[in-house]
mmCIF file of C-alpha atoms in Angstrom:
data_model
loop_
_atom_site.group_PDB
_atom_site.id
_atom_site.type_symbol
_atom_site.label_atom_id
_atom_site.label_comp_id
_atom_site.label_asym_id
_atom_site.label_seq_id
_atom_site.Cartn_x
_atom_site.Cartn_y
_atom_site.Cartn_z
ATOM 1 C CA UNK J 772 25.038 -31.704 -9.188
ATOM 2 C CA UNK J 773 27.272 -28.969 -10.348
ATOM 3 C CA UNK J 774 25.289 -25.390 -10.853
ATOM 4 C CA UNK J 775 25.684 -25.180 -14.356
ATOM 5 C CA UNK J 776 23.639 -28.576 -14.635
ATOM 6 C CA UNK J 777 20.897 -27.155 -12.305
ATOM 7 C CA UNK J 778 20.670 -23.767 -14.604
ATOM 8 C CA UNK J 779 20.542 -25.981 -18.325
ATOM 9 C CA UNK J 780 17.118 -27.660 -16.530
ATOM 10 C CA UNK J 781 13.500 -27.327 -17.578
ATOM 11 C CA UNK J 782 12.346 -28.135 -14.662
ATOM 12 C CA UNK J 783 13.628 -27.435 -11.195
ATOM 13 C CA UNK J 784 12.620 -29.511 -8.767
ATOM 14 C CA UNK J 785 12.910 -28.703 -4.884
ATOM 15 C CA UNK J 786 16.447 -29.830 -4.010
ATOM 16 C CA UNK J 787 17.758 -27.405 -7.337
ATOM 17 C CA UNK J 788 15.938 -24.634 -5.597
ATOM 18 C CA UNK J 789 17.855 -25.504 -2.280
ATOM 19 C CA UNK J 790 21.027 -25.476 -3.938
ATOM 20 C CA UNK J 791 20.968 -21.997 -5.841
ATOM 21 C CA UNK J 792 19.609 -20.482 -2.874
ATOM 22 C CA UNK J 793 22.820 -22.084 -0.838
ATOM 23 C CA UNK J 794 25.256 -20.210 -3.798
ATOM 24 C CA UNK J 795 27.814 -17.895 -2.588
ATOM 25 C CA UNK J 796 30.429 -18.064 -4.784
ATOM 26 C CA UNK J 797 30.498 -14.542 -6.514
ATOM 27 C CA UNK J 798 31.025 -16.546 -9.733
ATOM 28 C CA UNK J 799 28.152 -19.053 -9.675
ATOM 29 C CA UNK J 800 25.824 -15.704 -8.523
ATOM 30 C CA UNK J 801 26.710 -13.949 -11.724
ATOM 31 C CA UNK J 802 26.255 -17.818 -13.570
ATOM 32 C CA UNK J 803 22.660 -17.592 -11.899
ATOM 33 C CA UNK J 804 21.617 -13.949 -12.698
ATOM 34 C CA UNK J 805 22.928 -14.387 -15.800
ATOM 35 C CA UNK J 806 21.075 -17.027 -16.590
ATOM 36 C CA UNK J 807 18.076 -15.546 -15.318
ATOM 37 C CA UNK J 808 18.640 -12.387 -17.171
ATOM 38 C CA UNK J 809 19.182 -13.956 -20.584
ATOM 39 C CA UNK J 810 15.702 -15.442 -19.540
ATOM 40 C CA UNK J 811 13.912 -12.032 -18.943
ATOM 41 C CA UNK J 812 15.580 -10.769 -22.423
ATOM 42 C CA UNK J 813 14.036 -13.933 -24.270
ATOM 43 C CA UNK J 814 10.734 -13.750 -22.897
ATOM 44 C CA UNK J 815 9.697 -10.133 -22.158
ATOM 45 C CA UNK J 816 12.717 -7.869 -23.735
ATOM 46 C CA UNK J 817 14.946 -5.804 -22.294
ATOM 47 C CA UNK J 818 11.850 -3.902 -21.256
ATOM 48 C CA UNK J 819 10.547 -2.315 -17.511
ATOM 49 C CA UNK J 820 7.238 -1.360 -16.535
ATOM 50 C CA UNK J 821 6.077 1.770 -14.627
ATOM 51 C CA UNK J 822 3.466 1.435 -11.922
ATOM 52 C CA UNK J 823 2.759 4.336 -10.292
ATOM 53 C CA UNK J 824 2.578 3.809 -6.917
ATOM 54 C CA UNK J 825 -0.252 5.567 -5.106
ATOM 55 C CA UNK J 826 -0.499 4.637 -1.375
ATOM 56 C CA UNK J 827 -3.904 6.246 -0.536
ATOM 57 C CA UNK J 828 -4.430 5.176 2.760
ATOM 58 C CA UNK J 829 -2.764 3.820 5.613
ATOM 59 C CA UNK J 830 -5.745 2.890 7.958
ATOM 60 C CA UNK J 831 -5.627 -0.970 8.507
ATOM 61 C CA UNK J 832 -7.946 -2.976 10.396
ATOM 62 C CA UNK J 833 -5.058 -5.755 10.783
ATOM 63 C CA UNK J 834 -2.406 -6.172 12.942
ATOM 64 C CA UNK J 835 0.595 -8.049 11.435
ATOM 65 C CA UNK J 836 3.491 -8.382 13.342
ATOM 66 C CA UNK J 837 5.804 -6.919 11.055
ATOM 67 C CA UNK J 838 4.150 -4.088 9.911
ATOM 68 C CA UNK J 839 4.860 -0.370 10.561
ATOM 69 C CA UNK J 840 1.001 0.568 10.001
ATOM 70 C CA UNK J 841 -0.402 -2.294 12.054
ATOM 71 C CA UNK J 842 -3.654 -1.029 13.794
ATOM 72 C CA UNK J 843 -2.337 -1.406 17.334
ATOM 73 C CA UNK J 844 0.941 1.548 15.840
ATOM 74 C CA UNK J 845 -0.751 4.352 17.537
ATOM 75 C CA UNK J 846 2.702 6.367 16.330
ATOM 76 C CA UNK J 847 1.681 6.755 12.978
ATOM 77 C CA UNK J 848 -0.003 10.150 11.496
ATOM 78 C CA UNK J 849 -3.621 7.991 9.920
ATOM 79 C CA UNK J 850 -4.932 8.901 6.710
ATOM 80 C CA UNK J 851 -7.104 8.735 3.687
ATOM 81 C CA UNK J 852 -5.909 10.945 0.468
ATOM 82 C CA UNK J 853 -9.202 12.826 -0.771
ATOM 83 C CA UNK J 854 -10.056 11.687 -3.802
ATOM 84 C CA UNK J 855 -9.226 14.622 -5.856
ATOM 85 C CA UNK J 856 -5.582 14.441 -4.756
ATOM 86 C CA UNK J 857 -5.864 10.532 -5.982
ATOM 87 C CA UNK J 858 -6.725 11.700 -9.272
ATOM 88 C CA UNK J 859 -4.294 14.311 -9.687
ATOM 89 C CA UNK J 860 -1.550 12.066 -8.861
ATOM 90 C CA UNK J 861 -3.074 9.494 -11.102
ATOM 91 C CA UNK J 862 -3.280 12.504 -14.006
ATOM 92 C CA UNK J 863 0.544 12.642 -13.448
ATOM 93 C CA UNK J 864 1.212 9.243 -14.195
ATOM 94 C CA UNK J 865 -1.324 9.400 -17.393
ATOM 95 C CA UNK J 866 0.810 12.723 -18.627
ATOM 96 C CA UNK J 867 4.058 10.881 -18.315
ATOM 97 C CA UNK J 868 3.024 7.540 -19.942
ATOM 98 C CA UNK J 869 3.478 5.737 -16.963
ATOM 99 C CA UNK J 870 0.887 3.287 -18.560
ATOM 100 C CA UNK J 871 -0.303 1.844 -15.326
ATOM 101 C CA UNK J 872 -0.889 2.700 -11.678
ATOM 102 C CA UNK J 873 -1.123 1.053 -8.249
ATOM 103 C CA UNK J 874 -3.804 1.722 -5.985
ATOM 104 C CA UNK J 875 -2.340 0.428 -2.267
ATOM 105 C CA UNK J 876 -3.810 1.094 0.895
ATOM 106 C CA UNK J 877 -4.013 -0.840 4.759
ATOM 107 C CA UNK J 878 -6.527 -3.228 4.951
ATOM 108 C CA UNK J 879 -10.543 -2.160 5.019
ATOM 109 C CA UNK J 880 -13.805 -3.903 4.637
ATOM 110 C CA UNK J 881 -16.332 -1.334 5.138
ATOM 111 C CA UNK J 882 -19.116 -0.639 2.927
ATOM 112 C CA UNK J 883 -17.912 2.848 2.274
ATOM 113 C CA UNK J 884 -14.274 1.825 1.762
ATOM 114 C CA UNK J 885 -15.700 -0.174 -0.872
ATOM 115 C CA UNK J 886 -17.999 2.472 -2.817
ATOM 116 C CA UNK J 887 -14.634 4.298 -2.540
ATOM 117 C CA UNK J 888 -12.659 2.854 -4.526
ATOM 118 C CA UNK J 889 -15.257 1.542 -6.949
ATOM 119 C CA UNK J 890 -15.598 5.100 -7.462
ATOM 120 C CA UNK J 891 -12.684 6.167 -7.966
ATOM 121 C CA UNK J 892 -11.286 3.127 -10.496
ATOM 122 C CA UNK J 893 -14.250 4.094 -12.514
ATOM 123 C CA UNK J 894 -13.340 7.591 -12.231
ATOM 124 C CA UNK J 895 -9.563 6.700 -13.534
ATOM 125 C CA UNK J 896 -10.785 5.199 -16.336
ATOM 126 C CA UNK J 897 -13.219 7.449 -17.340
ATOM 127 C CA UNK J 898 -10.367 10.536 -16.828
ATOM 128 C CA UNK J 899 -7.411 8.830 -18.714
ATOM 129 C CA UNK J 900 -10.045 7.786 -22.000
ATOM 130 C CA UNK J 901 -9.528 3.630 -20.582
ATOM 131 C CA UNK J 902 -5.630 4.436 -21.207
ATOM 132 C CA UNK J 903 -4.531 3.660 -17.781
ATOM 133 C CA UNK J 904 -4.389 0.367 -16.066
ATOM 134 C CA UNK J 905 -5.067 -0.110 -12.738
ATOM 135 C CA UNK J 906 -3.867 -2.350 -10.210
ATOM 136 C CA UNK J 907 -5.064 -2.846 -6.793
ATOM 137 C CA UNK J 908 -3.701 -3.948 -3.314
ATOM 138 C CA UNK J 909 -5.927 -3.331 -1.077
ATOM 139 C CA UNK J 910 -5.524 -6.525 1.223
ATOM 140 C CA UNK J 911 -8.518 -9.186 1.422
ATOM 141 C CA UNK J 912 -12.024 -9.069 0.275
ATOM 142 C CA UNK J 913 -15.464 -10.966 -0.653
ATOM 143 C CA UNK J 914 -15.776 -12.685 -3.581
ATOM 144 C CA UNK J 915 -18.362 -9.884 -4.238
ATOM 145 C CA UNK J 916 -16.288 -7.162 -3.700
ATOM 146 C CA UNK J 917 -12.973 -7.834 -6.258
ATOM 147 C CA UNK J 918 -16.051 -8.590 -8.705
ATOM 148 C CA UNK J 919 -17.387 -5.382 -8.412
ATOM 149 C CA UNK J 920 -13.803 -3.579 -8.353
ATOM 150 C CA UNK J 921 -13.094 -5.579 -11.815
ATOM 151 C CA UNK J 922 -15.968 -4.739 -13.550
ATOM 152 C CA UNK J 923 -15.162 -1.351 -12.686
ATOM 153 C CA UNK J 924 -11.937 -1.529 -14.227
ATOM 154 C CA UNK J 925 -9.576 -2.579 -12.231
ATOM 155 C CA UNK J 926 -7.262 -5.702 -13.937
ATOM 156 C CA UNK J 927 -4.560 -6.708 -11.818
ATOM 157 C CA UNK J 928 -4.541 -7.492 -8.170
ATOM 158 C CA UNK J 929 -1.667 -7.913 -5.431
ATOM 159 C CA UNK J 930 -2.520 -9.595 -2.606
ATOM 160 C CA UNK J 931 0.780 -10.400 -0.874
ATOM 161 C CA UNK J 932 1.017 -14.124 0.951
ATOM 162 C CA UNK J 933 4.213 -13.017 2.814
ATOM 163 C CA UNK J 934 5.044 -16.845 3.712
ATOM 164 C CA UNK J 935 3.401 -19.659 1.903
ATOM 165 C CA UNK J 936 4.378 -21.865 4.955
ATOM 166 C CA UNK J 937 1.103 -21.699 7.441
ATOM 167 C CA UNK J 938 3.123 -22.278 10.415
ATOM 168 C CA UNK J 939 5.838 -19.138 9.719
ATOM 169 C CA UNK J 940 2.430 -17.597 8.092
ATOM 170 C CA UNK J 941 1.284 -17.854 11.991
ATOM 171 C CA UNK J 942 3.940 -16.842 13.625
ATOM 172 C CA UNK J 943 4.628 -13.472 12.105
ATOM 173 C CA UNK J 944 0.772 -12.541 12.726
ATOM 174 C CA UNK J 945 -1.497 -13.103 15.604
ATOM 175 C CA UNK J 946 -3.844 -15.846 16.655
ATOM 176 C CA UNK J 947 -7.017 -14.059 15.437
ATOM 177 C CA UNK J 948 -9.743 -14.710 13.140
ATOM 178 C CA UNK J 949 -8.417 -11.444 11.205
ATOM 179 C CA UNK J 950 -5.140 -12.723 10.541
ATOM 180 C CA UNK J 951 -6.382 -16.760 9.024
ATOM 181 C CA UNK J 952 -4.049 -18.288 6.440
ATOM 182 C CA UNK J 953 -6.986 -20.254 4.971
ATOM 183 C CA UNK J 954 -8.742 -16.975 4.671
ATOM 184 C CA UNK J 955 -5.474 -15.358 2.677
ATOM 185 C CA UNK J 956 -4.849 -18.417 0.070
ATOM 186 C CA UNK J 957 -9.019 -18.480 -0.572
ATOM 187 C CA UNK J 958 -8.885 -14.369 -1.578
ATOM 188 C CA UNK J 959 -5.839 -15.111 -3.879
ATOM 189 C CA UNK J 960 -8.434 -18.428 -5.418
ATOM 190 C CA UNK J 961 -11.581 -15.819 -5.611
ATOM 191 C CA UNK J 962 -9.031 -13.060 -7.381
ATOM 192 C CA UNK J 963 -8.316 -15.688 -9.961
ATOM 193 C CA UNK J 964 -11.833 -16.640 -10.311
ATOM 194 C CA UNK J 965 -12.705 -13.229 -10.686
ATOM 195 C CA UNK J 966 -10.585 -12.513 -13.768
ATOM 196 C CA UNK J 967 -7.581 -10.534 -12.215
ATOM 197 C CA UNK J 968 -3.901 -11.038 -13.286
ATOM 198 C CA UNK J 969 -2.912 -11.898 -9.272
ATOM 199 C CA UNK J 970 0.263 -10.954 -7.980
ATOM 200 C CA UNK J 971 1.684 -12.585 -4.570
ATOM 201 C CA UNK J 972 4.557 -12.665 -2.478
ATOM 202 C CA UNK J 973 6.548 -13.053 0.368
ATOM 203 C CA UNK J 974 9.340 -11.451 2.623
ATOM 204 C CA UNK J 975 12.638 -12.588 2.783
ATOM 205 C CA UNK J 976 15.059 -13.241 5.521
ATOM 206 C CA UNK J 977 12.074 -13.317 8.213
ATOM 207 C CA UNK J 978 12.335 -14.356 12.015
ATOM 208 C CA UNK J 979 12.391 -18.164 11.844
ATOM 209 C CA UNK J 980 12.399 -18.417 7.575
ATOM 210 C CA UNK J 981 14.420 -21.488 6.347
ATOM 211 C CA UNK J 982 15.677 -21.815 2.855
ATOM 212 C CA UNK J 983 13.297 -24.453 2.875
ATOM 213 C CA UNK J 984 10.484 -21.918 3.326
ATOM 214 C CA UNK J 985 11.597 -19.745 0.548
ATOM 215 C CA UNK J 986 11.981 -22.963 -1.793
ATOM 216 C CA UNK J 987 8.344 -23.523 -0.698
ATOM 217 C CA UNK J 988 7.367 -20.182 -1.872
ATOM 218 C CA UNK J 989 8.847 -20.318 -4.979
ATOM 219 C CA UNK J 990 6.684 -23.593 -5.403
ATOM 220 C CA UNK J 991 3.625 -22.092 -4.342
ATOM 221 C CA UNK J 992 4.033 -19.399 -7.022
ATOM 222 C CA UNK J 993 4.533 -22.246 -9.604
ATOM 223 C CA UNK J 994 1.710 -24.525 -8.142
ATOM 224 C CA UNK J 995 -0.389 -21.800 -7.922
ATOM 225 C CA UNK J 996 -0.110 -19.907 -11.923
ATOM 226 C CA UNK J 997 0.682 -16.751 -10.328
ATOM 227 C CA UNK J 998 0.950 -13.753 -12.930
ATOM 228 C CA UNK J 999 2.862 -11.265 -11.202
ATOM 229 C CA UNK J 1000 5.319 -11.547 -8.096
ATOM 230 C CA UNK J 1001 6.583 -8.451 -5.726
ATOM 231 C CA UNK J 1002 8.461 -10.229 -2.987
ATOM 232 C CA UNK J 1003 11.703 -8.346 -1.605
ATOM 233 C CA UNK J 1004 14.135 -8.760 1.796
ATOM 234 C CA UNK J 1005 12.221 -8.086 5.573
ATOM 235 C CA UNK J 1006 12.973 -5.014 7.052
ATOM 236 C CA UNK J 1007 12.256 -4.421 10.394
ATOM 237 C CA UNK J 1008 10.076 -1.499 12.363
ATOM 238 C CA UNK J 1009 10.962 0.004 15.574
ATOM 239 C CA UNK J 1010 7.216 0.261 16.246
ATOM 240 C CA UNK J 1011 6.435 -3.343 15.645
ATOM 241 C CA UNK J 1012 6.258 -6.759 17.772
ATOM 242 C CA UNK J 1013 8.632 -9.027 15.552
ATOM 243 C CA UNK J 1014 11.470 -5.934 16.159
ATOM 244 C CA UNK J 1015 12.780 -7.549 19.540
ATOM 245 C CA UNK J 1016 14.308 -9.925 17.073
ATOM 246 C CA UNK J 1017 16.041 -7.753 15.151
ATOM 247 C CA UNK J 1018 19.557 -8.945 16.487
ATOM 248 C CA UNK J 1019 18.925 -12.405 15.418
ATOM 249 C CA UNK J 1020 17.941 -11.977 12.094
ATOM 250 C CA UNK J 1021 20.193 -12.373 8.901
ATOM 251 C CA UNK J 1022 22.651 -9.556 8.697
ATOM 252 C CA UNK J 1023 20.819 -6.952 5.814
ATOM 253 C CA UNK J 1024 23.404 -7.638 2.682
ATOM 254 C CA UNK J 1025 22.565 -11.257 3.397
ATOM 255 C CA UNK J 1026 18.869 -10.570 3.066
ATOM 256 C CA UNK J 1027 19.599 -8.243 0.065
ATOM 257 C CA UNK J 1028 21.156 -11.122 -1.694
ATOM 258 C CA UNK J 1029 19.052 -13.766 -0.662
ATOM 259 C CA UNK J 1030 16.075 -11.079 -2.198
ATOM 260 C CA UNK J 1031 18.435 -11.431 -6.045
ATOM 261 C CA UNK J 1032 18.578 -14.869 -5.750
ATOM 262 C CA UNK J 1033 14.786 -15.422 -5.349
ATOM 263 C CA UNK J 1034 13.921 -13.613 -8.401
ATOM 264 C CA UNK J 1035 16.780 -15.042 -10.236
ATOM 265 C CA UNK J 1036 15.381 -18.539 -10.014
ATOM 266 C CA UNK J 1037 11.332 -17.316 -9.953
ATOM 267 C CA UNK J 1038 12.420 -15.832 -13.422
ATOM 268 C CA UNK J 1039 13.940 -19.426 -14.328
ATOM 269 C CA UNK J 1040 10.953 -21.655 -13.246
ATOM 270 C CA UNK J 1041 8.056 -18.662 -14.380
ATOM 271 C CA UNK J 1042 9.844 -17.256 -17.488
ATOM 272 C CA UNK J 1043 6.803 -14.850 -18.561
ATOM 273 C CA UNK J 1044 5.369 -13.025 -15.369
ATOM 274 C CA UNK J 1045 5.825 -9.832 -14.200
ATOM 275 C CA UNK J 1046 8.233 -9.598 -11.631
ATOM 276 C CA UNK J 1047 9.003 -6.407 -9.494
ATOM 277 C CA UNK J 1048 12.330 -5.002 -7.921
ATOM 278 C CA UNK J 1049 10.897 -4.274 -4.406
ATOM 279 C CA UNK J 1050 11.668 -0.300 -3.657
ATOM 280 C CA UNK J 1051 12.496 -2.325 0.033
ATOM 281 C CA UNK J 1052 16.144 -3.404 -2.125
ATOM 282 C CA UNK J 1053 16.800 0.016 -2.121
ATOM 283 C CA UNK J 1054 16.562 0.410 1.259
ATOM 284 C CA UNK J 1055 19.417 -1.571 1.486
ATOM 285 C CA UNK J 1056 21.283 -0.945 -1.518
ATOM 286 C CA UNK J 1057 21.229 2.476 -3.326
ATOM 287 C CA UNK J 1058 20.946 0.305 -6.789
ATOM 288 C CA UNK J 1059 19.067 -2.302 -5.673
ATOM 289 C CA UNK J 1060 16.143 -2.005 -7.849
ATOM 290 C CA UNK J 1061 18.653 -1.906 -10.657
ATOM 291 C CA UNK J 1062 20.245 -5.091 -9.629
ATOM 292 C CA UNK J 1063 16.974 -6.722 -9.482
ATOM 293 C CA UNK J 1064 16.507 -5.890 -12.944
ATOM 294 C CA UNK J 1065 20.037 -7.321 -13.793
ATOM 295 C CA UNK J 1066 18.607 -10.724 -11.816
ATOM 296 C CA UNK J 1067 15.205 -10.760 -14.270
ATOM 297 C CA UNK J 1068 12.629 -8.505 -12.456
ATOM 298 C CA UNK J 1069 10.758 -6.147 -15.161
ATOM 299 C CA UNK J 1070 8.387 -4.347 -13.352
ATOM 300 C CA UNK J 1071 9.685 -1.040 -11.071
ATOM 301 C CA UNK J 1072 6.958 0.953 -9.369
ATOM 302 C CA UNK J 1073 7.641 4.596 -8.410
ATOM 303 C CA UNK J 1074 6.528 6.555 -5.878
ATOM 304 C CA UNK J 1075 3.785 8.843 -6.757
ATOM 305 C CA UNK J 1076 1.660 9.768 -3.558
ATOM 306 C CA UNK J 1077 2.157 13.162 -2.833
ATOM 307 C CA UNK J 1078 4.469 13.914 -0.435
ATOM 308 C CA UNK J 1079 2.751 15.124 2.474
ATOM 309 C CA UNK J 1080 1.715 11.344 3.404
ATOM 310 C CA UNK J 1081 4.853 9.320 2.633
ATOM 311 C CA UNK J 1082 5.954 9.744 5.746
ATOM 312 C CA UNK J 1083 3.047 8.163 7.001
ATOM 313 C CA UNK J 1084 3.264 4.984 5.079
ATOM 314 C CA UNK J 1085 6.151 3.404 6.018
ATOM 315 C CA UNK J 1086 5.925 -0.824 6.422
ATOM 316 C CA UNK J 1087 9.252 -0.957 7.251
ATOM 317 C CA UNK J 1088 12.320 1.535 8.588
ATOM 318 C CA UNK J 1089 14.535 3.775 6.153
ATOM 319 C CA UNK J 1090 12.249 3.421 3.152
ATOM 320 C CA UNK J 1091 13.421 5.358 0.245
ATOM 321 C CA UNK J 1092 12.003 8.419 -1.755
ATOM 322 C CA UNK J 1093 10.366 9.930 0.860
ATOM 323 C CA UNK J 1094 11.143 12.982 0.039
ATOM 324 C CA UNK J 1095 12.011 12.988 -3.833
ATOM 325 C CA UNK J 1096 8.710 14.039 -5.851
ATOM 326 C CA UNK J 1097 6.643 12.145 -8.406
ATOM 327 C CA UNK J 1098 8.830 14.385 -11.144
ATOM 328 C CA UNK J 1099 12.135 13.581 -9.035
ATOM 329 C CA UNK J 1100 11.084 10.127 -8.609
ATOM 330 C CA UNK J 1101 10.827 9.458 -12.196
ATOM 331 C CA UNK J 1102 13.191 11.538 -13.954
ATOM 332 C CA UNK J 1103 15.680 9.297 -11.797
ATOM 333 C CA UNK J 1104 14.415 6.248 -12.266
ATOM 334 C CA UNK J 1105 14.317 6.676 -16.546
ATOM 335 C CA UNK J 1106 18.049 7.410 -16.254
ATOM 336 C CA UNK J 1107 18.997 4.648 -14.046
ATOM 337 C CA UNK J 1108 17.380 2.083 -16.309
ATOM 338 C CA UNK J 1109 18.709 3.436 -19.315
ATOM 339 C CA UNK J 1110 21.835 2.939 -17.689
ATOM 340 C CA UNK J 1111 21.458 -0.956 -16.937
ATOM 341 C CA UNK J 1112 20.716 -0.961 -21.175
ATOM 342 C CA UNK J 1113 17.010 -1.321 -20.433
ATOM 343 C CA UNK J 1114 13.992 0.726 -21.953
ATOM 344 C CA UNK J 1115 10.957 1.522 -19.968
ATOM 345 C CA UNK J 1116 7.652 0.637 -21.888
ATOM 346 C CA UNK J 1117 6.514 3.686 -21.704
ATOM 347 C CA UNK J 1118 2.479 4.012 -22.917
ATOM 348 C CA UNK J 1119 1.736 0.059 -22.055
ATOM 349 C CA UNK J 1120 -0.148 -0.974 -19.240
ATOM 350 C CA UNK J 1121 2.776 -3.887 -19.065
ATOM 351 C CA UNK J 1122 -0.033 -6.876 -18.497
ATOM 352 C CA UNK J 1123 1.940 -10.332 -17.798
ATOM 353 C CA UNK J 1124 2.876 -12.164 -20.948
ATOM 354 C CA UNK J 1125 2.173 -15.313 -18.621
ATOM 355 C CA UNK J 1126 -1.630 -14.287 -17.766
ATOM 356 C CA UNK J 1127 -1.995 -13.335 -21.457
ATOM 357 C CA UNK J 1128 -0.269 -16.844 -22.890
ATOM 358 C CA UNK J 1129 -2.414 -19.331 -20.295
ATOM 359 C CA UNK J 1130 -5.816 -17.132 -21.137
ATOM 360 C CA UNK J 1131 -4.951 -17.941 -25.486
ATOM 361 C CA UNK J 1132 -4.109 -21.548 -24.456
ATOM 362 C CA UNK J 1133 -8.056 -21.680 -22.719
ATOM 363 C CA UNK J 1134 -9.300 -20.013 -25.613
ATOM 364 C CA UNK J 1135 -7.837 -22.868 -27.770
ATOM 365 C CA UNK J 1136 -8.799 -25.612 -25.655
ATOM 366 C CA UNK J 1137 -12.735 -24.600 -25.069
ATOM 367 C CA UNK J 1138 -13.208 -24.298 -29.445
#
């Protein structure tokens, strides 16, 4: 089936997926982003989406394979940003319309981790008069626990899969009961019971990924009614296990494109979610966030943590803006989107049109 056939369907079905993510003709890659772009324009407007992006802590009780901050990284500089400094950088975002922040840390459980950050969502909201959303992605929880954070305020959650396929799922963590598949996909099913617009994702170009894994992901968004997507390429740490495999893995502009070419045909099959151009395309491309847009992401989330800890947070080698400030960070990114004839939604907490659309369509059905 010729490409243009694949790109005119309503419904792509496995083998489609296969074949777009097999395109290298530089023709057929503009047909596709095209395509995915006139999408986007349709269905959320030539519109992005500020989250300000507040990494507040970098202690993790995990230790996944590919990860810079893994537990076992006794390298890295630990931390936990007082609260007031939270809140300042949160004020910033407020001030400059951002309409929405991000709330990331490493993975925690305990009991005072989670008073924490009750705390300080309600704090947020009570600060920025209920005019800020908040979105957290702070790894897996109970049931109890994202219940408590939402009725504290919190509204969107990202909770990252990084391979839907158990098996890779397995091999890029280790064998123990803190790093259980089951466990992951049954946090993303409580988030959605809870109420939260739920964001996933996965890497791309991992050790031992097929393009039948990725197709599988895409699926599993699908399958799954996910609201929100941040999925970008894998870049490898120096300080991490899955790095002695750095010489076999896809060369980085392969990854890069593979990265465009996932949200290209997410934005086909899931026309109205929020999709983000991973800050980990920059890495690799000095306007890769912009091309993502270009491909049908809509969501971009800068860098707000004050700059002391950046350093400290760092998943993967040569991540960007490490040393630009919030003000840098976001005077840059307005003109750069202004220049790929976007407009930045300044003022709107940018929910997903998708998580808005399915919640009418169960209002309707249950009158």
């Amino acid at each position: 089936m010729l490409i243009e056939e694949i790109l005119e369907k309503d419904h792509l079905e496995k083998d489609d997926i296969i074949k777009l993510l097999k395109i290298e003709d530089a023709g057929h890659k503009k047909q596709l982003f095209d395509k995915a772009y006139q999408i986007k324009e349709k269905y959320i407007g030539k519109l992005v989406s500020l989250r300000g992006l507040v990494e507040f802590s970098n202690k993790c009780r995990k230790n996944c394979n590919y990860c810079g901050i893994r537990n076992a990284n006794n390298h890295v500089f630990r931390y936990s940003i007082p609260k007031k400094e939270v809140l300042s950088a949160v004020q910033f975002a407020w001030k400059n319309r951002f309409g929405s922040v991000v709330l990331q840390s490493g993975e925690q459980t305990g009991k005072r981790f989670i008073e924490n950050i009750d705390s300080l969502v309600r704090e947020i909201k009570q600060q920025t008069n209920n005019e800020i959303g908040i979105t957290l992605s702070c790894g897996e929880q109970t049931f109890e626990t994202y219940g408590r954070w939402f009725e504290s305020g919190a509204h969107r959650y990202l909770l990252r899969i990084e391979a839907s396929n158990s098996d890779l799922y397995h091999k890029i963590h280790p064998p123990d009961k803190n790093h259980d598949f089951e466990a992951r996909i049954k946090a993303l099913e409580n988030l959605k019971s809870c109420g939260y617009q739920v964001g996933t994702g996965v890497m791309i170009g991992l050790p031992f990924q097929t393009l039948d894994n990725l197709a599988d992901d895409l699926l599993f968004f699908r399958d799954f009614d996910i609201d929100m997507v941040g999925m970008g390429p894998f870049i490898e740490h120096h300080d991490t296990p899955l790095y002695s495999l750095s010489e076999k893995l896809l060369p980085q502009s392969e990854r890069f494109f593979l990265s465009l070419k996932m949200i290209a045909i997410l934005r086909i099959m899931m026309k109205d979610i929020n999709i983000a151009a991973a800050t980990a395309l920059q890495a690799i491309d000095p306007f890769g966030r912009e091309k993502a847009l270009k491909a049908g992401a809509n969501i971009i989330m800068p860098n707000i943590t004050p700059l002391k800890y950046r350093k400290a947070y760092q998943l993967y080698q040569n991540k960007p803006c490490l040393d630009e400030s919030a003000e840098m960070c976001s005077d840059c990114l307005t003109k750069r989107v202004g220049l790929m004839g976007e407009s930045i939604h300044f003022g709107h907490w940018g929910d997903s049109p998708h998580f808005a659309n399915k919640t009418s369509q169960k209002s309707i059905e249950n009158q």
